Coordinates of C-alpha atoms and ligand atoms in Angstrom, one line a residue:
X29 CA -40.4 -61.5 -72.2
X30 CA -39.9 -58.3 -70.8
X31 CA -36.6 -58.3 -72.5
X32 CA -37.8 -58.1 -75.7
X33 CA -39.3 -55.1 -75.4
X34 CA -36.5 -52.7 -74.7
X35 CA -34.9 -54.1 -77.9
X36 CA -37.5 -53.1 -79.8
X37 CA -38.2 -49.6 -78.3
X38 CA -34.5 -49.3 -78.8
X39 CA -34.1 -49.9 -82.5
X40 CA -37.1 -47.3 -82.7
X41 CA -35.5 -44.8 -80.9
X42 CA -32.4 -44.8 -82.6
X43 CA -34.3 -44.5 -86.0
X44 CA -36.1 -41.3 -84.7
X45 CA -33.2 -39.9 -82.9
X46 CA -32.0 -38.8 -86.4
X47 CA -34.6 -37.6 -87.3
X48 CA -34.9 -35.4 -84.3
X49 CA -34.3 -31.4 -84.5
X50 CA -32.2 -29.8 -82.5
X51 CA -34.4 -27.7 -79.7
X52 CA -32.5 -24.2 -80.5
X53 CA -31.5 -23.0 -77.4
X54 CA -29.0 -25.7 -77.5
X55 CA -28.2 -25.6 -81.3
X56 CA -24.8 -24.4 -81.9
X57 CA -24.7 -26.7 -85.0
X58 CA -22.8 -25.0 -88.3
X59 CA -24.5 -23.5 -91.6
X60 CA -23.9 -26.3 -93.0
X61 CA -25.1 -28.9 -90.2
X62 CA -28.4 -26.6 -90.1
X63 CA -28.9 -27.2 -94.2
X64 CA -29.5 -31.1 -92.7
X65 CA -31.8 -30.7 -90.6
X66 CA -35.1 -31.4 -90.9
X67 CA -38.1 -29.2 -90.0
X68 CA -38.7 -28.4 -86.8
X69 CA -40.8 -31.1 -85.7
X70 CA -44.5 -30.2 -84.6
X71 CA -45.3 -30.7 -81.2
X72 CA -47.9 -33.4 -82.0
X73 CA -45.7 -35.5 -83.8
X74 CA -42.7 -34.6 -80.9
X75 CA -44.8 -36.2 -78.7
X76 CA -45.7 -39.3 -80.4
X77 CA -42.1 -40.2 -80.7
X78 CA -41.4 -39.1 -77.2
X79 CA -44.4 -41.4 -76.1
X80 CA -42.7 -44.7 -77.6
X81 CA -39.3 -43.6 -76.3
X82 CA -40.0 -42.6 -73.0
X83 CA -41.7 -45.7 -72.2
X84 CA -38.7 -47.7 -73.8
X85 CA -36.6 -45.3 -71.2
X86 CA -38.0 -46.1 -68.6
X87 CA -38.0 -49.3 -68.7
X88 CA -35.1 -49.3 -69.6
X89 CA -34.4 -48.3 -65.5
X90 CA -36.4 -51.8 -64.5
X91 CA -35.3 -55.1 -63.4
X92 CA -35.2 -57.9 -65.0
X93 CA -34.9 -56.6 -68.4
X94 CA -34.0 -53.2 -68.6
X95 CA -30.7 -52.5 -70.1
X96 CA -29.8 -49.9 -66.9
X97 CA -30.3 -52.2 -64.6
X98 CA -28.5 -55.4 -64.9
X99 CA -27.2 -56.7 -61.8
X100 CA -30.1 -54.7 -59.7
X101 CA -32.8 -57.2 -58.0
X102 CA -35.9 -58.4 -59.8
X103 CA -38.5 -56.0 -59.8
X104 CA -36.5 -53.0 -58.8
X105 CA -36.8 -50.0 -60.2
X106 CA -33.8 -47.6 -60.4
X107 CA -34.6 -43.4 -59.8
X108 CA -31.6 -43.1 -62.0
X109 CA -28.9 -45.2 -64.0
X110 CA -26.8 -42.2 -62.8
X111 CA -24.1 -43.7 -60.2
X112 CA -22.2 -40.8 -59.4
X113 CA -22.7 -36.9 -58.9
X114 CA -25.4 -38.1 -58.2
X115 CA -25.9 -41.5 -57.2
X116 CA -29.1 -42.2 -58.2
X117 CA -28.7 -45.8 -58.5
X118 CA -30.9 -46.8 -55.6
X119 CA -34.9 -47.8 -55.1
X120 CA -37.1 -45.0 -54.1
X121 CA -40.4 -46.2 -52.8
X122 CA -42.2 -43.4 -54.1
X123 CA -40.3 -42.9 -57.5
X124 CA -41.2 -46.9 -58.1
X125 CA -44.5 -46.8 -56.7
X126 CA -45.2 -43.7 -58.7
X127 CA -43.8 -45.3 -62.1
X128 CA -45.0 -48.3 -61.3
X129 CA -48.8 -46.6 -61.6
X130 CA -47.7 -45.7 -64.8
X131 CA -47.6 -49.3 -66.3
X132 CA -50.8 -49.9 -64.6
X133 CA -52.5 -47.7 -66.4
X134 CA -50.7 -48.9 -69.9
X135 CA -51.9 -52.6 -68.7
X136 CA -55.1 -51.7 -68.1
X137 CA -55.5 -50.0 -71.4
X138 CA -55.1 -53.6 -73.0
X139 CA -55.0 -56.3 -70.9
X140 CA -54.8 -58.8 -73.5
X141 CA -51.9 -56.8 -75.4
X142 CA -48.5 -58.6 -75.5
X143 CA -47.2 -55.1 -74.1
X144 CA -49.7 -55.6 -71.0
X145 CA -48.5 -59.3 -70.9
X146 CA -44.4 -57.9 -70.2
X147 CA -46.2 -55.0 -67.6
X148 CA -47.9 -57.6 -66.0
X149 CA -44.6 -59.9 -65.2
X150 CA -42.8 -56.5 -64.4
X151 CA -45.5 -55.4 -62.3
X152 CA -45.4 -59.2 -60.5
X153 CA -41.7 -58.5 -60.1
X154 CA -42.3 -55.2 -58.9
X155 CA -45.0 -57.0 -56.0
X156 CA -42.5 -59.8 -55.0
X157 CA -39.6 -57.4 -54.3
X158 CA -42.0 -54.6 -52.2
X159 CA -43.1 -57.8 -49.8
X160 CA -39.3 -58.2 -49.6
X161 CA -38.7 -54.6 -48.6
X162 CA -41.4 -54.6 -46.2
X163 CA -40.2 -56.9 -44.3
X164 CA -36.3 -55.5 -44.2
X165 CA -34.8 -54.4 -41.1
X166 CA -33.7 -50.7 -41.6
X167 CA -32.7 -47.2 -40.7
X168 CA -36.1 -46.6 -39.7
X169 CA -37.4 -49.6 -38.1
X170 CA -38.8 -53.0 -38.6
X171 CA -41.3 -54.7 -39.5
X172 CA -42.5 -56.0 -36.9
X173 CA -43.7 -52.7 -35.5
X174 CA -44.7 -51.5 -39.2
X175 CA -41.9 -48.6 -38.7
X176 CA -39.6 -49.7 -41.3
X177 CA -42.0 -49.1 -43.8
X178 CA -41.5 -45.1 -43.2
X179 CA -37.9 -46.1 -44.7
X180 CA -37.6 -44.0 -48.3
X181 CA -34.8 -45.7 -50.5
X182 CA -33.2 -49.4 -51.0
X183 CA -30.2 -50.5 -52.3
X184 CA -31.0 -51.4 -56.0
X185 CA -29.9 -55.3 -54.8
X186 CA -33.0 -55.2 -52.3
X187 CA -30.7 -54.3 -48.9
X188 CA -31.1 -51.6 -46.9
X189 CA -29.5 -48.4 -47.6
X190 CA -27.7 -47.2 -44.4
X191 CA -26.5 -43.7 -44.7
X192 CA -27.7 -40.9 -43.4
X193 CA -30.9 -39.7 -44.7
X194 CA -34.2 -37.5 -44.3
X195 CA -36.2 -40.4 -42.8
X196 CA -38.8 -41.3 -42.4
X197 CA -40.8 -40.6 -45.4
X198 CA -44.6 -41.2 -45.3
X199 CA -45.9 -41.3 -48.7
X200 CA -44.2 -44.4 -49.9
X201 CA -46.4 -46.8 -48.2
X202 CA -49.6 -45.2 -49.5
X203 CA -48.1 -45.1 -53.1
X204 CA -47.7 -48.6 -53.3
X205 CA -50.9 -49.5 -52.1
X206 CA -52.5 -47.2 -54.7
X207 CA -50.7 -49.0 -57.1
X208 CA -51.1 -52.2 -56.2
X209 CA -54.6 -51.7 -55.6
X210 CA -55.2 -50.1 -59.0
X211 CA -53.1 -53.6 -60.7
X212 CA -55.4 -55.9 -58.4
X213 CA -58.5 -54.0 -59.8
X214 CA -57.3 -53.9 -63.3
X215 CA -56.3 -57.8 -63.5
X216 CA -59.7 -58.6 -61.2
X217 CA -61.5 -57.0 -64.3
X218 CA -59.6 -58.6 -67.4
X219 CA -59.4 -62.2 -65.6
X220 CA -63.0 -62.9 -64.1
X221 CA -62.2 -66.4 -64.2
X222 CA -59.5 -66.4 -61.4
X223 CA -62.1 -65.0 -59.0
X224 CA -64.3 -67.9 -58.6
X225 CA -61.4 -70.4 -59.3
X226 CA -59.8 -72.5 -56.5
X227 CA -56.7 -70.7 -57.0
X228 CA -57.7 -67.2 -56.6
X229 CA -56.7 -67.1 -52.6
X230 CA -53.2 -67.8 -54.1
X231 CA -53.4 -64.9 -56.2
X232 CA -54.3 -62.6 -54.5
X233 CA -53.2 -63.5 -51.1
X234 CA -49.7 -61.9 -51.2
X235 CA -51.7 -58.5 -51.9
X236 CA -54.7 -58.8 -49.4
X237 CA -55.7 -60.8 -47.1
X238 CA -57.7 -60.2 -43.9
X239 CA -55.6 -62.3 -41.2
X240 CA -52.9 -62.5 -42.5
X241 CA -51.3 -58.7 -42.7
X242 CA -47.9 -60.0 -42.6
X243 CA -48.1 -61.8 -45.3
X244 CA -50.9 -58.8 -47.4
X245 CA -47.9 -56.2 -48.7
X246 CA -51.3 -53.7 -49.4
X247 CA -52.9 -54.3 -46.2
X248 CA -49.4 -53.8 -44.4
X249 CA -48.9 -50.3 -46.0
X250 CA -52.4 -49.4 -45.2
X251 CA -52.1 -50.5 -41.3
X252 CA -48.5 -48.3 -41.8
X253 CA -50.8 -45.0 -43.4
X254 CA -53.7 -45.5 -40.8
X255 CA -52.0 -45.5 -37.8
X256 CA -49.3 -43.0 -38.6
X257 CA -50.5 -40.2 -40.9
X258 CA -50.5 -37.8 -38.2
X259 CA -47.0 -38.1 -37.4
X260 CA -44.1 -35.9 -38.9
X261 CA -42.2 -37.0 -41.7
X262 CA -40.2 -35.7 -44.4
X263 CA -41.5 -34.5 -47.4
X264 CA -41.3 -35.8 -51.1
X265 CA -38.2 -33.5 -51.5
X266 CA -36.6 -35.5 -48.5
X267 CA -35.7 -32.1 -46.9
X268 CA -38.2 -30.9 -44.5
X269 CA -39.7 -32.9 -41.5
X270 CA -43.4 -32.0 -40.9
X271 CA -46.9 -32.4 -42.6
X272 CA -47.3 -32.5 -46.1
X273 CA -49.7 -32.0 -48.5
X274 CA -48.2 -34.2 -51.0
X275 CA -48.0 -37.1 -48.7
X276 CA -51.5 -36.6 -46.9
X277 CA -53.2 -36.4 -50.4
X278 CA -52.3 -40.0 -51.6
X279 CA -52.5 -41.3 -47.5
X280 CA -56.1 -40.3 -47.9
X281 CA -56.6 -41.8 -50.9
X282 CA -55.2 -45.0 -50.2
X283 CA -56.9 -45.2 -47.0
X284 CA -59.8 -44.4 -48.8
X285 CA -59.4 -46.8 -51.7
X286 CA -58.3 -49.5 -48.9
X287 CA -61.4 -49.1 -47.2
X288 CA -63.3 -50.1 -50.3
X289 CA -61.1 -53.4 -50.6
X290 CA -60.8 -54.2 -47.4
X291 CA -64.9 -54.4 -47.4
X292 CA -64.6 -56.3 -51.4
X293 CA -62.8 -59.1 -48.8
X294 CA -64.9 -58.9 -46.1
X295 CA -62.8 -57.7 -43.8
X296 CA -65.2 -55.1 -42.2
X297 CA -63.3 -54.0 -39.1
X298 CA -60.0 -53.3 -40.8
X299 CA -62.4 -51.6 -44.0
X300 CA -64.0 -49.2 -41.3
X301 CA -60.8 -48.2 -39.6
X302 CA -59.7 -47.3 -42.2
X303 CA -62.6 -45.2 -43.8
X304 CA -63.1 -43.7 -40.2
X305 CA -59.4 -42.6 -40.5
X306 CA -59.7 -41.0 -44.4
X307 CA -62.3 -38.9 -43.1
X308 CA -60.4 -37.8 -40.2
X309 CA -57.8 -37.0 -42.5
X310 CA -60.1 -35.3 -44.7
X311 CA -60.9 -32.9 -42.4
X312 CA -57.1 -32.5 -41.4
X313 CA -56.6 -31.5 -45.0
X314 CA -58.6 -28.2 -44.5
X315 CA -55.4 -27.2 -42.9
X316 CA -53.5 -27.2 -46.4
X317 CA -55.7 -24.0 -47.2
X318 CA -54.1 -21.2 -46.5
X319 CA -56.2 -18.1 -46.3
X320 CA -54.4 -15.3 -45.9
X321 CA -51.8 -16.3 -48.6
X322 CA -54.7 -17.2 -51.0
X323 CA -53.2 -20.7 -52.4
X324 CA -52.2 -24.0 -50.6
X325 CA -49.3 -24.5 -48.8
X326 CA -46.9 -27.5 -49.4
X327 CA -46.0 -28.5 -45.1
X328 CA -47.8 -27.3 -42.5
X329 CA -45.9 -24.4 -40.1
X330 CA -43.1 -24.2 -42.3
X331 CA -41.2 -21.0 -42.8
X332 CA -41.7 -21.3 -46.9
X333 CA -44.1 -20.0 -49.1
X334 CA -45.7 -23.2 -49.5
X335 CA -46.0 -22.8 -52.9
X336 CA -44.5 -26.0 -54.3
X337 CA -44.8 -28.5 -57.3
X338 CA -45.7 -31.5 -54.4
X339 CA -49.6 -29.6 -54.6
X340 CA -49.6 -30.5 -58.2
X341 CA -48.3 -33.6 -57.7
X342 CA -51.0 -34.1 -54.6
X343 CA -54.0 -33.2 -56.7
X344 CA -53.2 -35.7 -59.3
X345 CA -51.7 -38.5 -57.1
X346 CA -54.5 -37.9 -55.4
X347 CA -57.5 -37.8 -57.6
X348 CA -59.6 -40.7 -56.3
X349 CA -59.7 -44.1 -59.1
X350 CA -62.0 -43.7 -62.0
X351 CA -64.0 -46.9 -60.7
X352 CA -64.1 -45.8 -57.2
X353 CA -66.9 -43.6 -56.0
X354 CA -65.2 -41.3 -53.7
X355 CA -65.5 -37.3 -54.1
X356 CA -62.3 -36.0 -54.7
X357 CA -60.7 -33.5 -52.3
X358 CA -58.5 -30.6 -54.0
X359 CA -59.0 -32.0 -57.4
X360 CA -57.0 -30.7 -60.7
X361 CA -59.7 -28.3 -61.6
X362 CA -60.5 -26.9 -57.7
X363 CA -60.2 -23.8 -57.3
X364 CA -57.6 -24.1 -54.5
X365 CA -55.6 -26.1 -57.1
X366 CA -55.4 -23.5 -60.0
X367 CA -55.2 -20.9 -58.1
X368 CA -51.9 -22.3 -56.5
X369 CA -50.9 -23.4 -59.3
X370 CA -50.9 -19.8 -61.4
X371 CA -49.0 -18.5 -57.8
X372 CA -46.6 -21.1 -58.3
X373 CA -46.4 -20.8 -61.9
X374 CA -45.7 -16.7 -61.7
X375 CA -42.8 -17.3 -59.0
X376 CA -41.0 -19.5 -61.4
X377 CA -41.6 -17.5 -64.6
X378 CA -40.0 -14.4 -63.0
X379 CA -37.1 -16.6 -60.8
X380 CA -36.1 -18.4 -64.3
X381 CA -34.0 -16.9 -67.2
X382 CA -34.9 -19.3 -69.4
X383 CA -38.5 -18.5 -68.3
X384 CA -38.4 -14.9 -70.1
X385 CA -40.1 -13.8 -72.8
X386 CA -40.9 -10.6 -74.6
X387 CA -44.2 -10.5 -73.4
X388 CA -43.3 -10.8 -69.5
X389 CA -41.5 -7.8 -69.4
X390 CA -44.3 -5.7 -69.2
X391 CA -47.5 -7.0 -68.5
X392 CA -49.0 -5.4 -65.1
X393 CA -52.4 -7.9 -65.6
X394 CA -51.1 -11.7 -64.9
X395 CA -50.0 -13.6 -67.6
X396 CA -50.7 -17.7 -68.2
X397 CA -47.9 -19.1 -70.1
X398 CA -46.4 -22.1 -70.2
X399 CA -43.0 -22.1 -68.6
X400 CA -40.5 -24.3 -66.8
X401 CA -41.0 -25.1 -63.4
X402 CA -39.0 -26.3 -60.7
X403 CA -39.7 -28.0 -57.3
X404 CA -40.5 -24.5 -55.3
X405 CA -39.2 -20.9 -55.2
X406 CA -36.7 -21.8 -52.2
X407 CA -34.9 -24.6 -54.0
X408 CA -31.1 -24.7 -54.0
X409 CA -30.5 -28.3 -55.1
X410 CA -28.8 -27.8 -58.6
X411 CA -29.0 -31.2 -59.2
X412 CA -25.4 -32.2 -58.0
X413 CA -25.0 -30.5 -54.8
X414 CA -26.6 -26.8 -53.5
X415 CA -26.6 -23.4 -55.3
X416 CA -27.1 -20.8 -53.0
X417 CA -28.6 -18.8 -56.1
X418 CA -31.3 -21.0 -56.2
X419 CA -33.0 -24.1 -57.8
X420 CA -33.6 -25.2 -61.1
X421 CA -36.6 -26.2 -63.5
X422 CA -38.1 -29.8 -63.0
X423 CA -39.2 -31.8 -66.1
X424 CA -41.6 -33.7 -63.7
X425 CA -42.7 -30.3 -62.7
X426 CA -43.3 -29.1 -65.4
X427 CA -45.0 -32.3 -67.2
X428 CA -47.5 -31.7 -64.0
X429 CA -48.7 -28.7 -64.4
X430 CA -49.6 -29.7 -68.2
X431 CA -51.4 -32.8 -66.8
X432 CA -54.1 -30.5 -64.2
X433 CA -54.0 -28.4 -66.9
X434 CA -55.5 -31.0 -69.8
X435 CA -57.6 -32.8 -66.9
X436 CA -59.2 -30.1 -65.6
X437 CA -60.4 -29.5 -69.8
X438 CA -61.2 -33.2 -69.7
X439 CA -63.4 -32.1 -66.3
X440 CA -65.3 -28.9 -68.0
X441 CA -65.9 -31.2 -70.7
X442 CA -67.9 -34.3 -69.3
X443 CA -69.6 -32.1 -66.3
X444 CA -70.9 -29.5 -69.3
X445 CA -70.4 -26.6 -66.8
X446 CA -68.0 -24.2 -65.5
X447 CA -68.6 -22.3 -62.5
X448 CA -66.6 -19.2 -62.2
X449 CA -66.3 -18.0 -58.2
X450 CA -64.6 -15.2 -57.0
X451 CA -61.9 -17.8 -55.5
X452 CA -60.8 -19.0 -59.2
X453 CA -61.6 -15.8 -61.2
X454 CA -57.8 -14.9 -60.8
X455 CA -57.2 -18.1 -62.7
X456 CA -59.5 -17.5 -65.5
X457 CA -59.0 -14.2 -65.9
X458 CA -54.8 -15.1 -66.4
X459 CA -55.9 -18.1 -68.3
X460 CA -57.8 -16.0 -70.7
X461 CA -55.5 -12.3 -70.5
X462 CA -56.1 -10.8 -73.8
X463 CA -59.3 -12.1 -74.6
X464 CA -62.5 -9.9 -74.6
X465 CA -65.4 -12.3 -73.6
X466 CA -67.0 -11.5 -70.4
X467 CA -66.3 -12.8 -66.9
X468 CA -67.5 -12.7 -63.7
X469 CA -67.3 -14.5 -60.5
X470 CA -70.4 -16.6 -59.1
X471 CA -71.5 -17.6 -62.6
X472 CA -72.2 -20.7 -64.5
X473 CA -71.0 -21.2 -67.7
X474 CA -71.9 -24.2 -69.9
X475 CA -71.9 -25.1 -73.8
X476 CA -73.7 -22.3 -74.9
X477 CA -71.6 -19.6 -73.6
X478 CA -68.7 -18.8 -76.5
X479 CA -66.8 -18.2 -72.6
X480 CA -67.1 -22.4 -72.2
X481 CA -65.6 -23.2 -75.0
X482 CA -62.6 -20.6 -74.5
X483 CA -61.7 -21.8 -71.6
X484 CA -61.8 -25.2 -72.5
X485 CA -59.4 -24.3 -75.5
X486 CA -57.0 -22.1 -73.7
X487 CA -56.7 -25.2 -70.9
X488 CA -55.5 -27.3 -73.7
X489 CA -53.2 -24.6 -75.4
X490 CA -51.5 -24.2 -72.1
X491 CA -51.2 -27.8 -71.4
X492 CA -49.6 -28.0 -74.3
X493 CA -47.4 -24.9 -74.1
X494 CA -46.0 -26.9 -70.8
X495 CA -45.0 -30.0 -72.6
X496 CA -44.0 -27.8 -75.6
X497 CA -41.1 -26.5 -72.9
X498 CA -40.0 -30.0 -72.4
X499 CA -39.3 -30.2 -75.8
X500 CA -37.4 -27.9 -76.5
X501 CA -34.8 -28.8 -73.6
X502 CA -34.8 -32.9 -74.1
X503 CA -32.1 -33.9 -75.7
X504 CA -32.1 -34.9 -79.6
X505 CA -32.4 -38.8 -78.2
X506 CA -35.7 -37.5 -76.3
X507 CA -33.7 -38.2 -73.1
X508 CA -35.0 -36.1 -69.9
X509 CA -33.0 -35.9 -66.9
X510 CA -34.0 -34.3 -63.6
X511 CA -33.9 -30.7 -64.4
X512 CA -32.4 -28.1 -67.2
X513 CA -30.6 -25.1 -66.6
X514 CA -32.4 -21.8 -65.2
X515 CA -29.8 -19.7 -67.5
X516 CA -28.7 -22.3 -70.4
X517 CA -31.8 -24.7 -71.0
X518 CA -29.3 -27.7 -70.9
X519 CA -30.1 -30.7 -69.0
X520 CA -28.9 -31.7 -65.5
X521 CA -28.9 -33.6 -62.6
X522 CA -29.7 -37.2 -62.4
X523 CA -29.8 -38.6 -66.4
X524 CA -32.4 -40.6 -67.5
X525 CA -34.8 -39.8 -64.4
X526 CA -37.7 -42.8 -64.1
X527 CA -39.9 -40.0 -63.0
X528 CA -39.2 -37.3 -65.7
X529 CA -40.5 -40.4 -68.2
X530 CA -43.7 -41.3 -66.1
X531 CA -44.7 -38.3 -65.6
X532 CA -44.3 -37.4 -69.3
X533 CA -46.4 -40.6 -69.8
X534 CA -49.4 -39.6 -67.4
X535 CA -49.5 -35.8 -68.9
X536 CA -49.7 -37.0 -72.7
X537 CA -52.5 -39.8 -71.2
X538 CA -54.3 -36.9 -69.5
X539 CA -54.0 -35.1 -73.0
X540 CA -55.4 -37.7 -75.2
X541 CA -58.1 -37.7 -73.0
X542 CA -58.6 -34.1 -73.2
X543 CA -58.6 -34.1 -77.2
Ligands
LIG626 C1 -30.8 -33.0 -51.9 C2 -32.1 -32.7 -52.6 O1 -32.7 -31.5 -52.3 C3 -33.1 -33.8 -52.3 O2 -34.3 -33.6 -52.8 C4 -32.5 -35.1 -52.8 O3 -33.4 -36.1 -52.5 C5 -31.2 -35.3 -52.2 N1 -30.3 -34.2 -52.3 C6 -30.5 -36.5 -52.8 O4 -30.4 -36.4 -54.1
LIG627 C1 -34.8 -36.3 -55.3 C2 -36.2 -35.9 -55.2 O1 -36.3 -34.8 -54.4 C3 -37.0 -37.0 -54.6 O2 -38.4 -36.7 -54.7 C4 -36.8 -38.3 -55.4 O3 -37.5 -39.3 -54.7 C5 -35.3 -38.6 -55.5 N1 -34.6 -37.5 -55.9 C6 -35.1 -39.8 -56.4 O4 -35.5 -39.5 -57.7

């Protein structure tokens, strides 16, 4: 079934591919080739093609079924069909627990949808070859001691990938937990039946269950998060070893989450262990907050700025389920979240060429304007090997930043308030440079304030200004690699990236939302 679907998304995207303009910074096409071309395509109806083909993309980087992937294992899920400079062809944990979450949220949309019927045998695939990995001996351990669940990447035929590499890596356990859990929840919901049927331990047994851990791949990765979130680790990046904000945002939210499951199946020890050690965590994440800089910082004690597209990524990956009950903790809209995120978002506008525009020349107030943005302002990785003058910008980067951008709209909008403090006026006041409406810190703003609606607007306007930049440097197939060119605008790295395509998906979800 699922190979049907890549056939179909296929014949689509060829069909629109023509019909594609050419973004202009790479259009070197002649007089006459520019007569041909259509009109420049709008941004709403760029991203409704993008939508179909990025999905088609990205599964195209899926086993079984995807066209990338062919002799990779069942259920494995490739960062990159790239196999050399770089080789990408390998399993991340996090890149396929991270896209994975992707389909979730498309199943859940429509359970009973022939497209959630394909996600849901991917997504089975996807379970069966994680229990595997658990359970292979690697670079960083075993199973048997829960280490070698700290291990970051597979071979994309399920063995263990020995080289050398920045290991261990602690977010990958929690990822896929927060994935499966959110698949368990979302199947528990459109198959009530199962639940009270004799075959529901079957079901849901290789998932959760309370004695048998070994055998529970989500109750293994939470044992893995509880007892070893306070240990060093390397980053999402795979470069640095210490704490990091990234990976202690989705620990605590899987611990979190797990809690809440564990108690669903009565396993009430496990369910306050683990809720005992989110809150500890919690109050470890105070830490992240860094004063005397004014913004959050990426790893703890590190000689960077801190400043880092992994806090974006943290606050969404993050953001507790929409049927759990938790509080969130540095949530899209925080303070401590925009406020980082306009820091982050000024260092890459100025590091950039591409990033330039007649307005930033200048402008002594800050600025808000959608721009590319890379992983953070010390980057060297090119994308093929390291460029001492510096980094590049990320499409999954920069898809992020228009995602907290559109959710924290979506927040303002159901909560009917805004409160302005003197923590996140900086934001607002770069958010809404040029305009004349009145703003001041430690007030409340709600529907009848002209202010409200402003910000509300702008929030969208950027959001779309971010993905409006990834436009303009995907190719004329819609393709998105890892990261374009600071000076050119032209793709490169790693083609194809899974990630560039899910994170595409979960910003123009977020955006719906928010319109
Ligand atoms: C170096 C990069 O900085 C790192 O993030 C990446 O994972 C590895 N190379 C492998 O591509
Ligand atoms: C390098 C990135 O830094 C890392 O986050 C990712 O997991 C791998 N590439 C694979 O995409």
């Amino acid at each position: 079934m699922a190979l049907l679907i890549p056939f179909v998304f296929l014949a689509y995207a060829v069909l629109f591919a023509t019909a594609f303009s050419i973004p202009p910074i790479r259009n070197f096409a002649s007089a006459s080739d520019a007569q041909q071309k259509p009109l420049q395509d709008t941004l709403d109806s760029w991203i409704e093609e993008e939508e179909r083909i990025a999905l088609d993309k990205l599964l195209a980087n899926v086993a079984p079924g995807g066209r990338n992937v062919e002799n990779a294992a069942k259920g494995s899920v490739i960062a990159s069909p790239s196999t050399d400079r770089p080789n990408y062809f390998y399993q991340w944990v996090r890149d396929a627990g991270i896209t994975m979450g992707s389909l979730v949220d498309i199943y859940a949309d429509d359970p009973s949808s022939k497209l959630a019927a394909d996600l849901s045998n991917i997504l089975d695939d996807y379970a069966e070859l994680q229990y595997h990995l658990q359970h292979t001996h690697n670079p960083s351990g075993s199973f048997d001691d829960l280490s070698g669940l700290g291990e970051p990447k597979f071979e994309a035929d399920g063995s263990p990938f020995v080289g050398s590499w920045g290991r261990p890596q602690r977010d990958g356990p929690a990822l896929r937990a927060l994935t499966l859990m959110s698949y368990l929840r979302a199947y528990n919901t459109s198959h009530p039946s199962l639940w009270t049927s004799d075959s529901a331990e079957d079901w849901y047994m290789p998932f959760y269950h309370a004695s048998m851990p070994a055998n529970s791949i989500i109750k293994a990765d939470l044992e893995y998060v509880s007892h070893s979130w306070n240990q060093s680790g390397f980053d999402l990046w795979e470069e640095i070893e210490g704490l990091h904000f990234f990976t202690a945002m989705v620990q605590m939210r899987a611990l979190r989450e797990g809690a809440d499951l564990a108690r669903a199946f009565e396993d009430y020890g496990a369910a306050d262990w683990y809720a005992e050690q989110a809150e500890t965590l919690q109050n470890f994440m105070q830490r992240f907050w860094a004063g005397n800089k004014g913004h959050l910082i990426e790893t703890l004690g590190s000689s960077r700025t801190g400043l880092d597209c992994g806090l974006l990524l943290g606050s969404l990956h993050g953001y507790p389920s929409p049927d759990s009950e938790h509080l969130p903790v540095y949530a899209p809209h925080s303070d401590e979240v925009l406020i980082s995120l306009l820091a982050l978002v000024q260092d890459q506008r100025a590091r950039f060429p591409i990033n330039s525009s007649p307005s930033s020349s200048d402008d002594d107030e800050a600025v808000l304007e959608g721009v590319g943005l890379g992983r953070y302002p010390e980057d060297v990785y090119d994308g093929y090997g390291n460029d001492a003058r510096g980094g590049n910008p990320w499409f999954l980067c920069t898809s992020s930043a228009a995602e907290i951008l559109y959710r924290t709209a979506s927040h303002l909008s159901s909560s009917q308030n805004l409160t302005i403090s003197a923590l996140g006026l900086p934001f607002y006041d770069a958010l809404l440079s040029g305009s004349s409406l009145d703003r001041e810190a430690g007030r409340n703003y709600g529907p009848n304030d002209a202010l409200y609606h402003s910000v509300i607007e702008r929030l969208k306007s950027l959001g779309d200004e971010f993905l409006d930049v990834v436009k303009t440097h995907a190719d004329a197939e819609g393709s998105l690699s890892e990261q374009f060119d600071r000076v050119t605008g032209f793709m490169r790295g790693a083609h194809d990236l899974t990630w560039s395509y899910g994170a595409f998906l979960q910003a123009v979800r977020a955006r719906k939302s928010a319109l």
